[in-house]
GROMACS .gro file of C-alpha atoms in nm:
model
  487
    1MET     CA    1  14.848  15.102   9.899
    2ASN     CA    2  14.784  15.209   9.525
    3HIS     CA    3  14.593  15.071   9.287
    4GLU     CA    4  14.854  14.839   9.117
    5GLU     CA    5  14.985  14.706   9.463
    6MET     CA    6  14.610  14.614   9.546
    7LEU     CA    7  14.553  14.423   9.219
    8ALA     CA    8  14.899  14.216   9.286
    9SER     CA    9  14.809  14.127   9.615
   10LEU     CA   10  14.456  14.005   9.495
   11LEU     CA   11  14.632  13.811   9.197
   12GLU     CA   12  14.919  13.655   9.443
   13LYS     CA   13  14.884  13.266   9.486
   14PRO     CA   14  14.814  13.196   9.841
   15ALA     CA   15  15.099  12.991  10.023
   16THR     CA   16  15.035  12.627  10.052
   17ALA     CA   17  15.026  12.506  10.383
   18LYS     CA   18  15.246  12.222  10.479
   19ASP     CA   19  15.106  11.873  10.582
   20SER     CA   20  15.247  11.920  10.933
   21ASP     CA   21  15.078  12.252  10.999
   22LEU     CA   22  14.722  12.101  10.936
   23GLU     CA   23  14.498  11.977  11.207
   24VAL     CA   24  14.365  11.651  11.151
   25VAL     CA   25  14.010  11.606  11.231
   26GLU     CA   26  13.845  11.262  11.278
   27GLU     CA   27  13.484  11.226  11.163
   28ARG     CA   28  13.348  11.019  11.504
   29THR     CA   29  13.132  10.738  11.420
   30VAL     CA   30  12.907  10.578  11.680
   31PRO     CA   31  13.046  10.263  11.817
   32GLU     CA   32  12.805   9.957  11.750
   33ALA     CA   33  12.802   9.878  12.097
   34GLU     CA   34  12.654  10.230  12.168
   35LYS     CA   35  12.368  10.188  11.860
   36SER     CA   36  12.029  10.128  11.980
   37GLU     CA   37  11.841   9.793  11.920
   38THR     CA   38  11.527   9.977  11.815
   39ALA     CA   39  11.463  10.296  11.609
   40LEU     CA   40  11.286  10.477  11.885
   41GLU     CA   41  11.412  10.542  12.258
   42LEU     CA   42  11.201  10.300  12.430
   43ASP     CA   43  11.181  10.198  12.782
   44ALA     CA   44  11.149   9.818  12.923
   45TRP     CA   45  10.780   9.847  12.959
   46SER     CA   46  10.755   9.982  12.579
   47LEU     CA   47  10.995   9.677  12.448
   48ARG     CA   48  10.770   9.448  12.670
   49ARG     CA   49  10.433   9.574  12.507
   50GLY     CA   50  10.596   9.537  12.170
   51GLY     CA   51  10.630   9.189  12.218
   52GLU     CA   52  10.291   9.103  12.353
   53VAL     CA   53  10.122   9.313  12.066
   54PHE     CA   54  10.333   9.103  11.810
   55ARG     CA   55  10.224   8.786  11.972
   56GLU     CA   56   9.838   8.911  12.013
   57SER     CA   57   9.799   9.061  11.682
   58GLU     CA   58   9.691   8.792  11.406
   59ARG     CA   59   9.787   9.072  11.137
   60ILE     CA   60  10.128   9.150  11.252
   61GLY     CA   61  10.215   8.815  11.289
   62LYS     CA   62  10.092   8.711  10.940
   63ALA     CA   63  10.276   9.019  10.814
   64PHE     CA   64  10.625   8.914  10.951
   65GLY     CA   65  10.553   8.566  10.868
   66GLY     CA   66  10.594   8.641  10.513
   67LEU     CA   67  10.955   8.769  10.539
   68HIS     CA   68  11.070   8.393  10.582
   69LYS     CA   69  10.972   8.050  10.412
   70PRO     CA   70  10.952   7.784  10.682
   71ASP     CA   71  11.153   7.529  10.428
   72ASP     CA   72  11.425   7.791  10.405
   73PRO     CA   73  11.730   7.601  10.583
   74SER     CA   74  11.904   7.920  10.660
   75PHE     CA   75  11.612   8.038  10.869
   76ASP     CA   76  11.652   8.072  11.212
   77PRO     CA   77  11.307   8.138  11.405
   78VAL     CA   78  11.480   8.312  11.729
   79PRO     CA   79  11.661   8.621  11.561
   80ALA     CA   80  11.370   8.672  11.344
   81VAL     CA   81  11.107   8.654  11.591
   82THR     CA   82  11.353   8.873  11.818
   83ALA     CA   83  11.344   9.147  11.510
   84ALA     CA   84  10.981   9.150  11.455
   85GLU     CA   85  10.931   9.187  11.827
   86LEU     CA   86  11.168   9.506  11.825
   87ALA     CA   87  11.006   9.643  11.502
   88THR     CA   88  10.659   9.605  11.645
   89ALA     CA   89  10.764   9.774  11.973
   90ASP     CA   90  10.889  10.078  11.743
   91PHE     CA   91  10.568  10.088  11.564
   92HIS     CA   92  10.327  10.049  11.856
   93ALA     CA   93  10.525  10.318  12.075
   94ALA     CA   94  10.525  10.569  11.762
   95ALA     CA   95  10.123  10.527  11.778
   96PHE     CA   96  10.068  10.495  12.144
   97GLU     CA   97  10.337  10.699  12.346
   98PRO     CA   98  10.239  11.103  12.374
   99SER     CA   99  10.603  11.199  12.274
  100PRO     CA  100  10.763  10.928  12.089
  101GLN     CA  101  11.155  11.023  12.021
  102LEU     CA  102  11.402  10.876  11.782
  103ALA     CA  103  11.726  10.709  11.870
  104LYS     CA  104  12.058  10.881  11.773
  105ALA     CA  105  12.151  10.575  11.607
  106CYS     CA  106  12.003  10.223  11.546
  107LYS     CA  107  12.163   9.924  11.459
  108ASN     CA  108  11.904   9.851  11.191
  109GLU     CA  109  11.948  10.181  10.965
  110ARG     CA  110  11.654  10.112  10.752
  111ILE     CA  111  11.433  10.081  11.034
  112HIS     CA  112  11.555  10.382  11.162
  113ARG     CA  113  11.506  10.572  10.798
  114TYR     CA  114  11.157  10.447  10.778
  115MET     CA  115  11.077  10.565  11.147
  116ARG     CA  116  11.211  10.904  11.084
  117ASN     CA  117  11.044  10.941  10.759
  118LEU     CA  118  10.709  10.811  10.894
  119MET     CA  119  10.714  11.051  11.202
  120GLU     CA  120  10.838  11.394  11.008
  121THR     CA  121  10.511  11.377  10.814
  122PRO     CA  122  10.176  11.603  10.907
  123GLU     CA  123   9.981  11.290  10.851
  124PHE     CA  124  10.141  11.138  11.134
  125GLN     CA  125  10.085  11.385  11.361
  126ALA     CA  126   9.699  11.405  11.294
  127LEU     CA  127   9.688  11.022  11.341
  128HIS     CA  128   9.900  11.050  11.640
  129ASN     CA  129   9.627  11.270  11.780
  130GLU     CA  130   9.384  10.987  11.759
  131THR     CA  131   9.570  10.682  11.886
  132GLN     CA  132   9.809  10.799  12.137
  133LEU     CA  133   9.733  10.663  12.506
  134ASP     CA  134   9.442  10.442  12.285
  135GLU     CA  135   9.612  10.089  12.323
  136PHE     CA  136   9.368   9.939  12.083
  137ALA     CA  137   9.377  10.225  11.815
  138ALA     CA  138   9.777  10.220  11.874
  139SER     CA  139   9.771   9.841  11.818
  140VAL     CA  140   9.551   9.884  11.488
  141ALA     CA  141   9.772  10.169  11.365
  142ALA     CA  142  10.099   9.954  11.443
  143ALA     CA  143   9.954   9.668  11.236
  144SER     CA  144   9.958   9.910  10.929
  145PHE     CA  145  10.306  10.058  10.998
  146ALA     CA  146  10.410   9.678  11.040
  147GLU     CA  147  10.247   9.561  10.709
  148GLN     CA  148  10.428   9.834  10.492
  149TRP     CA  149  10.732   9.787  10.676
  150VAL     CA  150  10.773   9.412  10.544
  151GLU     CA  151  10.670   9.518  10.192
  152TYR     CA  152  10.923   9.785  10.215
  153VAL     CA  153  11.224   9.570  10.333
  154LYS     CA  154  11.122   9.335  10.067
  155THR     CA  155  11.246   9.596   9.790
  156GLU     CA  156  11.609   9.655   9.718
  157GLU     CA  157  11.719   9.930   9.890
  158PRO     CA  158  11.905  10.208   9.622
  159SER     CA  159  12.259  10.326   9.689
  160ASP     CA  160  12.174  10.702   9.655
  161GLU     CA  161  12.094  10.875   9.989
  162PHE     CA  162  11.792  11.071   9.837
  163LYS     CA  163  11.635  10.760   9.679
  164LYS     CA  164  11.622  10.581   9.992
  165ASP     CA  165  11.473  10.836  10.178
  166MET     CA  166  11.190  10.857   9.863
  167GLN     CA  167  11.178  10.482   9.904
  168ALA     CA  168  11.123  10.520  10.273
  169ARG     CA  169  10.855  10.804  10.256
  170LYS     CA  170  10.661  10.622   9.999
  171ALA     CA  171  10.613  10.313  10.207
  172CYS     CA  172  10.539  10.552  10.517
  173SER     CA  173  10.274  10.731  10.286
  174LYS     CA  174  10.098  10.402  10.251
  175ALA     CA  175  10.126  10.273  10.605
  176LEU     CA  176   9.958  10.618  10.712
  177ALA     CA  177   9.684  10.613  10.472
  178GLY     CA  178   9.604  10.272  10.560
  179ALA     CA  179   9.635  10.330  10.957
  180ALA     CA  180   9.431  10.655  10.902
  181GLY     CA  181   9.134  10.467  10.717
  182GLU     CA  182   9.154  10.189  10.975
  183VAL     CA  183   9.151  10.412  11.275
  184GLY     CA  184   8.868  10.625  11.131
  185ASP     CA  185   8.651  10.302  11.079
  186LEU     CA  186   8.730  10.236  11.453
  187ARG     CA  187   8.607  10.572  11.561
  188ASP     CA  188   8.318  10.532  11.337
  189ALA     CA  189   8.218  10.191  11.483
  190GLN     CA  190   8.249  10.300  11.843
  191ALA     CA  191   8.040  10.623  11.803
  192ALA     CA  192   7.790  10.447  11.584
  193LEU     CA  193   7.744  10.152  11.870
  194GLY     CA  194   7.755  10.394  12.115
  195ILE     CA  195   8.086  10.207  12.289
  196GLY     CA  196   8.304  10.512  12.346
  197GLY     CA  197   8.152  10.748  12.622
  198ASP     CA  198   7.964  11.024  12.442
  199GLY     CA  199   7.951  10.800  12.140
  200GLY     CA  200   8.297  10.914  12.014
  201GLY     CA  201   8.510  10.872  12.311
  202LYS     CA  202   8.775  10.613  12.354
  203GLY     CA  203   8.789  10.260  12.513
  204ALA     CA  204   8.465  10.231  12.681
  205ILE     CA  205   8.483   9.830  12.689
  206CYS     CA  206   8.782   9.633  12.746
  207GLY     CA  207   9.032   9.567  12.461
  208ASP     CA  208   8.927   9.217  12.407
  209GLU     CA  209   8.567   9.287  12.334
  210LEU     CA  210   8.649   9.597  12.145
  211ALA     CA  211   8.881   9.398  11.906
  212LYS     CA  212   8.584   9.148  11.827
  213VAL     CA  213   8.348   9.431  11.761
  214PHE     CA  214   8.605   9.570  11.522
  215LYS     CA  215   8.683   9.273  11.355
  216ARG     CA  216   8.320   9.207  11.294
  217VAL     CA  217   8.235   9.556  11.168
  218ARG     CA  218   8.539   9.511  10.936
  219GLY     CA  219   8.432   9.203  10.797
  220ASN     CA  220   8.091   9.286  10.711
  221LYS     CA  221   8.037   9.534  10.438
  222SER     CA  222   7.671   9.619  10.579
  223LEU     CA  223   7.777   9.688  10.953
  224LYS     CA  224   8.085   9.905  10.808
  225ARG     CA  225   7.873  10.071  10.559
  226ILE     CA  226   7.587  10.177  10.829
  227CYS     CA  227   7.864  10.281  11.084
  228GLU     CA  228   8.014  10.467  10.801
  229LEU     CA  229   7.668  10.666  10.732
  230ALA     CA  230   7.591  10.705  11.094
  231GLY     CA  231   7.891  10.920  11.133
  232ARG     CA  232   7.745  11.145  10.887
  233TYR     CA  233   7.404  11.164  11.039
  234ARG     CA  234   7.558  11.182  11.389
  235ARG     CA  235   7.714  11.528  11.302
  236PHE     CA  236   7.418  11.623  11.128
  237ALA     CA  237   7.225  11.544  11.436
  238GLN     CA  238   7.459  11.767  11.625
  239ALA     CA  239   7.421  12.074  11.410
  240GLN     CA  240   7.039  12.026  11.456
  241GLN     CA  241   7.046  12.003  11.834
  242ARG     CA  242   7.249  12.312  11.855
  243LYS     CA  243   7.007  12.488  11.652
  244LYS     CA  244   6.703  12.404  11.876
  245VAL     CA  245   6.543  12.630  12.102
  246LEU     CA  246   6.658  12.505  12.440
  247HIS     CA  247   6.490  12.735  12.678
  248GLY     CA  248   6.194  12.929  12.704
  249ARG     CA  249   6.110  13.247  12.899
  250ASP     CA  250   5.999  13.086  13.232
  251ASP     CA  251   6.277  13.190  13.461
  252VAL     CA  252   6.597  13.421  13.413
  253VAL     CA  253   6.888  13.192  13.513
  254GLY     CA  254   7.176  13.440  13.451
  255VAL     CA  255   7.362  13.695  13.220
  256VAL     CA  256   7.483  13.604  12.873
  257MET     CA  257   7.674  13.826  12.612
  258ASP     CA  258   7.448  13.852  12.303
  259GLY     CA  259   7.295  14.102  12.075
  260ASP     CA  260   6.926  14.040  12.125
  261ILE     CA  261   6.772  14.391  12.190
  262GLY     CA  262   6.463  14.248  12.355
  263ARG     CA  263   6.675  14.092  12.623
  264LEU     CA  264   6.887  14.373  12.710
  265LEU     CA  265   6.962  14.467  13.069
  266PRO     CA  266   6.819  14.770  13.172
  267HIS     CA  267   7.142  14.966  13.215
  268GLU     CA  268   7.242  14.894  12.868
  269LEU     CA  269   6.899  15.034  12.738
  270ALA     CA  270   6.958  15.333  12.960
  271GLN     CA  271   7.283  15.387  12.788
  272ILE     CA  272   7.126  15.399  12.430
  273GLY     CA  273   6.983  15.721  12.553
  274ASP     CA  274   7.331  15.881  12.653
  275GLU     CA  275   7.510  16.093  12.363
  276ASP     CA  276   7.865  15.980  12.476
  277LEU     CA  277   7.771  15.601  12.508
  278GLU     CA  278   7.500  15.508  12.261
  279LEU     CA  279   7.762  15.436  11.995
  280ASP     CA  280   7.959  15.192  12.217
  281VAL     CA  281   7.658  15.020  12.301
  282MET     CA  282   7.541  15.002  11.927
  283ARG     CA  283   7.873  14.837  11.863
  284ARG     CA  284   7.862  14.584  12.146
  285ILE     CA  285   7.494  14.491  12.031
  286VAL     CA  286   7.627  14.437  11.651
  287GLU     CA  287   7.936  14.242  11.773
  288ARG     CA  288   7.702  14.047  12.016
  289GLN     CA  289   7.856  14.168  12.323
  290ALA     CA  290   7.589  14.347  12.496
  291MET     CA  291   7.465  14.192  12.853
  292CYS     CA  292   7.137  14.016  12.825
  293ARG     CA  293   6.889  13.823  13.032
  294ASP     CA  294   6.958  13.450  12.988
  295PHE     CA  295   6.606  13.278  13.011
  296ARG     CA  296   6.552  12.912  13.050
  297GLY     CA  297   6.203  12.697  13.046
  298VAL     CA  298   6.115  12.440  13.282
  299GLU     CA  299   5.953  12.100  13.165
  300SER     CA  300   5.703  11.958  13.446
  301LYS     CA  301   5.771  11.606  13.327
  302ALA     CA  302   6.082  11.408  13.236
  303ARG     CA  303   6.155  11.346  12.863
  304GLY     CA  304   6.063  10.985  12.810
  305PRO     CA  305   6.185  10.702  12.548
  306ILE     CA  306   6.285  10.740  12.200
  307VAL     CA  307   6.167  10.458  11.985
  308VAL     CA  308   6.269  10.425  11.604
  309LEU     CA  309   6.091  10.186  11.374
  310VAL     CA  310   6.302  10.099  11.035
  311ASP     CA  311   6.136   9.919  10.757
  312GLU     CA  312   6.326   9.604  10.685
  313SER     CA  313   6.104   9.495  10.384
  314ARG     CA  314   6.255   9.373  10.037
  315SER     CA  315   6.212   9.701   9.900
  316MET     CA  316   6.436   9.869  10.147
  317ARG     CA  317   6.727   9.648  10.099
  318GLY     CA  318   7.084   9.788  10.027
  319GLU     CA  319   7.161  10.163  10.068
  320PRO     CA  320   6.788  10.248  10.176
  321LEU     CA  321   6.843  10.044  10.466
  322PHE     CA  322   7.152  10.094  10.537
  323THR     CA  323   7.046  10.499  10.543
  324ALA     CA  324   6.761  10.410  10.745
  325LYS     CA  325   6.961  10.228  11.046
  326ALA     CA  326   7.234  10.517  11.031
  327VAL     CA  327   6.943  10.747  11.101
  328ALA     CA  328   6.851  10.539  11.411
  329LEU     CA  329   7.182  10.513  11.518
  330ALA     CA  330   7.215  10.905  11.477
  331LEU     CA  331   6.895  10.899  11.683
  332GLY     CA  332   7.059  10.677  11.943
  333TRP     CA  333   7.333  10.934  11.984
  334VAL     CA  334   7.063  11.190  12.045
  335ALA     CA  335   6.901  10.986  12.310
  336ARG     CA  336   7.226  10.937  12.490
  337SER     CA  337   7.317  11.308  12.470
  338GLN     CA  338   6.994  11.374  12.647
  339ASN     CA  339   7.020  11.080  12.905
  340ARG     CA  340   6.720  10.938  12.731
  341TRP     CA  341   6.629  10.552  12.693
  342CYS     CA  342   6.627  10.439  12.327
  343CYS     CA  343   6.469  10.140  12.139
  344TYR     CA  344   6.527  10.045  11.763
  345VAL     CA  345   6.249   9.817  11.603
  346GLY     CA  346   6.294   9.649  11.274
  347PHE     CA  347   5.969   9.526  11.108
  348ALA     CA  348   5.826   9.415  10.762
  349GLY     CA  349   5.505   9.181  10.726
  350ARG     CA  350   5.233   9.107  10.970
  351ASP     CA  351   5.461   8.867  11.188
  352GLY     CA  352   5.792   8.899  11.339
  353GLY     CA  353   5.944   9.204  11.427
  354HIS     CA  354   6.259   9.247  11.632
  355PHE     CA  355   6.396   9.493  11.880
  356CYS     CA  356   6.708   9.625  12.039
  357VAL     CA  357   6.678   9.821  12.386
  358VAL     CA  358   6.970  10.081  12.440
  359PRO     CA  359   6.935  10.240  12.815
  360PRO     CA  360   7.104  10.555  12.879
  361LYS     CA  361   7.334  10.358  13.136
  362GLY     CA  362   7.352   9.971  13.117
  363ASN     CA  363   7.358   9.694  12.856
  364THR     CA  364   7.228   9.697  12.536
  365GLN     CA  365   6.982   9.386  12.491
  366TYR     CA  366   6.831   9.229  12.161
  367ARG     CA  367   6.553   9.025  12.117
  368ASP     CA  368   6.256   8.906  11.879
  369PHE     CA  369   5.915   8.999  11.965
  370ASP     CA  370   5.803   8.615  11.959
  371ALA     CA  371   6.160   8.478  12.143
  372GLY     CA  372   6.190   8.346  12.474
  373ASP     CA  373   6.351   8.510  12.767
  374ALA     CA  374   6.668   8.286  12.691
  375ASP     CA  375   6.686   8.427  12.365
  376TRP     CA  376   6.788   8.789  12.486
  377ASP     CA  377   7.161   8.908  12.289
  378ALA     CA  378   7.303   9.150  12.528
  379GLY     CA  379   7.592   9.448  12.438
  380PRO     CA  380   7.731   9.539  12.135
  381ALA     CA  381   7.681   9.211  11.973
  382GLY     CA  382   7.295   9.262  12.025
  383LEU     CA  383   7.316   9.598  11.855
  384MET     CA  384   7.503   9.467  11.561
  385LYS     CA  385   7.284   9.157  11.531
  386TRP     CA  386   6.982   9.440  11.500
  387LEU     CA  387   7.177   9.620  11.239
  388GLU     CA  388   7.278   9.316  11.018
  389HIS     CA  389   6.908   9.195  11.023
  390ASP     CA  390   6.669   9.234  10.749
  391TYR     CA  391   6.332   9.064  10.610
  392SER     CA  392   6.241   8.949  10.268
  393GLY     CA  393   5.847   9.014  10.288
  394GLY     CA  394   5.633   9.328  10.215
  395THR     CA  395   5.548   9.610  10.451
  396SER     CA  396   5.295   9.593  10.738
  397LEU     CA  397   5.242   9.835  11.019
  398ASN     CA  398   5.129   9.557  11.243
  399VAL     CA  399   5.424   9.596  11.460
  400LEU     CA  400   5.349   9.943  11.544
  401MET     CA  401   4.999   9.936  11.566
  402SER     CA  402   4.978   9.613  11.779
  403LYS     CA  403   5.289   9.452  11.877
  404ILE     CA  404   5.467   9.752  12.057
  405PRO     CA  405   5.130   9.835  12.266
  406GLU     CA  406   5.103   9.475  12.350
  407GLN     CA  407   5.467   9.428  12.442
  408TRP     CA  408   5.532   9.766  12.572
  409GLY     CA  409   5.583   9.637  12.932
  410LEU     CA  410   5.800   9.353  12.806
  411ILE     CA  411   6.040   9.612  12.604
  412GLY     CA  412   6.071   9.802  12.942
  413ALA     CA  413   6.019  10.161  12.837
  414PRO     CA  414   6.006  10.424  13.132
  415LYS     CA  415   5.736  10.667  13.168
  416GLY     CA  416   5.742  10.998  13.018
  417LYS     CA  417   5.687  11.172  12.696
  418THR     CA  418   5.792  10.926  12.411
  419ASP     CA  419   5.881  11.005  12.041
  420ILE     CA  420   5.837  10.737  11.804
  421ILE     CA  421   5.993  10.766  11.461
  422CYS     CA  422   5.892  10.552  11.191
  423LEU     CA  423   6.083  10.543  10.853
  424THR     CA  424   5.919  10.332  10.556
  425ASP     CA  425   5.880  10.292  10.202
  426GLY     CA  426   5.531  10.123  10.212
  427GLN     CA  427   5.179  10.270  10.182
  428VAL     CA  428   4.947  10.096  10.463
  429ASP     CA  429   4.604  10.092  10.548
  430PHE     CA  430   4.453   9.963  10.852
  431SER     CA  431   4.093   9.949  11.015
  432ASP     CA  432   3.913  10.215  11.195
  433GLU     CA  433   3.919   9.964  11.499
  434MET     CA  434   4.285   9.927  11.481
  435ALA     CA  435   4.315  10.330  11.477
  436ARG     CA  436   4.124  10.386  11.776
  437SER     CA  437   4.312  10.112  11.959
  438PHE     CA  438   4.642  10.277  11.893
  439LEU     CA  439   4.520  10.619  11.934
  440ALA     CA  440   4.394  10.517  12.285
  441TRP     CA  441   4.730  10.352  12.383
  442LYS     CA  442   4.925  10.661  12.224
  443GLN     CA  443   4.733  10.930  12.434
  444SER     CA  444   4.770  10.705  12.748
  445GLU     CA  445   5.141  10.652  12.708
  446LYS     CA  446   5.211  11.026  12.606
  447VAL     CA  447   5.344  10.930  12.247
  448ARG     CA  448   5.441  11.161  11.972
  449LEU     CA  449   5.454  10.980  11.625
  450VAL     CA  450   5.664  11.144  11.331
  451SER     CA  451   5.647  10.946  11.019
  452LEU     CA  452   5.884  10.954  10.744
  453PHE     CA  453   5.772  10.790  10.398
  454ILE     CA  454   6.023  10.742  10.145
  455ASN     CA  455   5.895  10.812   9.770
  456CYS     CA  456   5.537  10.675   9.883
  457ASP     CA  457   5.210  10.782   9.975
  458PRO     CA  458   5.133  10.817  10.359
  459GLY     CA  459   4.796  10.651  10.349
  460ASP     CA  460   4.629  10.596  10.656
  461MET     CA  461   4.934  10.691  10.868
  462THR     CA  462   4.792  11.038  10.861
  463ARG     CA  463   4.530  10.917  11.096
  464ILE     CA  464   4.744  10.837  11.361
  465SER     CA  465   5.071  11.054  11.325
  466ASP     CA  466   5.155  11.382  11.489
  467LYS     CA  467   5.341  11.472  11.185
  468VAL     CA  468   5.393  11.308  10.831
  469HIS     CA  469   5.663  11.393  10.596
  470ARG     CA  470   5.694  11.241  10.248
  471VAL     CA  471   6.048  11.255  10.153
  472ARG     CA  472   6.243  11.156   9.808
  473SER     CA  473   6.506  10.992  10.048
  474LEU     CA  474   6.662  10.993  10.391
  475GLY     CA  475   6.886  11.264  10.264
  476LEU     CA  476   7.046  11.559  10.466
  477ASP     CA  477   6.870  11.788  10.253
  478GLU     CA  478   6.508  11.668  10.359
  479GLU     CA  479   6.319  11.889  10.579
  480GLY     CA  480   6.176  11.553  10.749
  481VAL     CA  481   6.526  11.408  10.833
  482ALA     CA  482   6.596  11.767  10.999
  483GLU     CA  483   6.290  11.746  11.200
  484VAL     CA  484   6.357  11.402  11.363
  485MET     CA  485   6.714  11.482  11.420
  486SER     CA  486   6.596  11.767  11.631
  487VAL     CA  487   6.385  11.547  11.836
   0.00000   0.00000   0.00000
């Protein structure tokens, strides 16, 4: 084929096929009977649980109640409730089930679009890690999904497919942000109040009790702020605990990979003198991969209680008091992690004083020093009562100096080396007789007292304290705060 023939073949108009030669391909549409009632593939349990969550959740019921007016003559309550239950089943299953799957087709195309856009986002994956197999957390997330779903369906849907997805994605973004914030608040409350295993685990109390606790925390700005701050101080306490010297040199308990030349095993030291091996040994020392002795010290006595005293006087109101109680909760986490008994004490003037006992295993109990035996408050409610409490008077350390020694048996503190941490912003003075009496009790109970004074002079507290810190605030950059967190 020469050049002219090739050019002619390229310019030649292709033959038009006849209609009879074309194969007609029909686009298969999913029959209505094959479409799912729900946006996700759900089994009977998930459907039943969705209905239960819808009926149990006040927030979800309130959200779906806004879709219809009771006086609307066209309103038929039965299908509306059914649709709401199906939607709630989708929302709850998406948060609760380990591997939620979208249905191939759904009769309600709009909720299918909403769930698809919701579950495709990285934010959903992060949230799902917190809510999967956690019944209460999943219900909290489902409520947020439901509220934004109702707002979404109230808006007119555009005709363009791209705009439909953008509208759904916007609603999903709000739903996920709300759910992440609420689940975060739930985790903060669980960790701060010690109702989740190690302080941050899931579901240590029954769902109804956890719901009451969460509702109380969300409805109280003071409690919510304290729980939020407690998370920050708990993480700081974890870091301080990791930095502590956990063992001395009493006994060799094993071998670890490290780079401490003073603890190298004999054969590692011998290899340093070998020309062929010395460079390899030096490399492993630098990379902390050399074999070293692991020493551990042994305490002759068990570690005893941690007692945290918080000044609740008028001058501490607001953020200073919230921060002080957050520090107390973080020290409570330290006590739980060390399997130690803990007690929180609130004080102000010469009279009054109240305390909350938090045993490592057992029920939290709260009471006033002057209350009768019938006035104990148990469980998380007792701890929240202590957190919410404050006084309106000035500062006096009568509770520390007199009431705690007098009521030590009533408080029920076990024997052992006791750490008392006092947080106050008031300068106090006391008599020589009070000091001698307290020091005698302090010695008999093996008490170590560390005092933090916020923007004030310690006064006479230097006479009875083992360590005194004057700090500008209870900020994480303060040396005194770091020391008490490493107790």
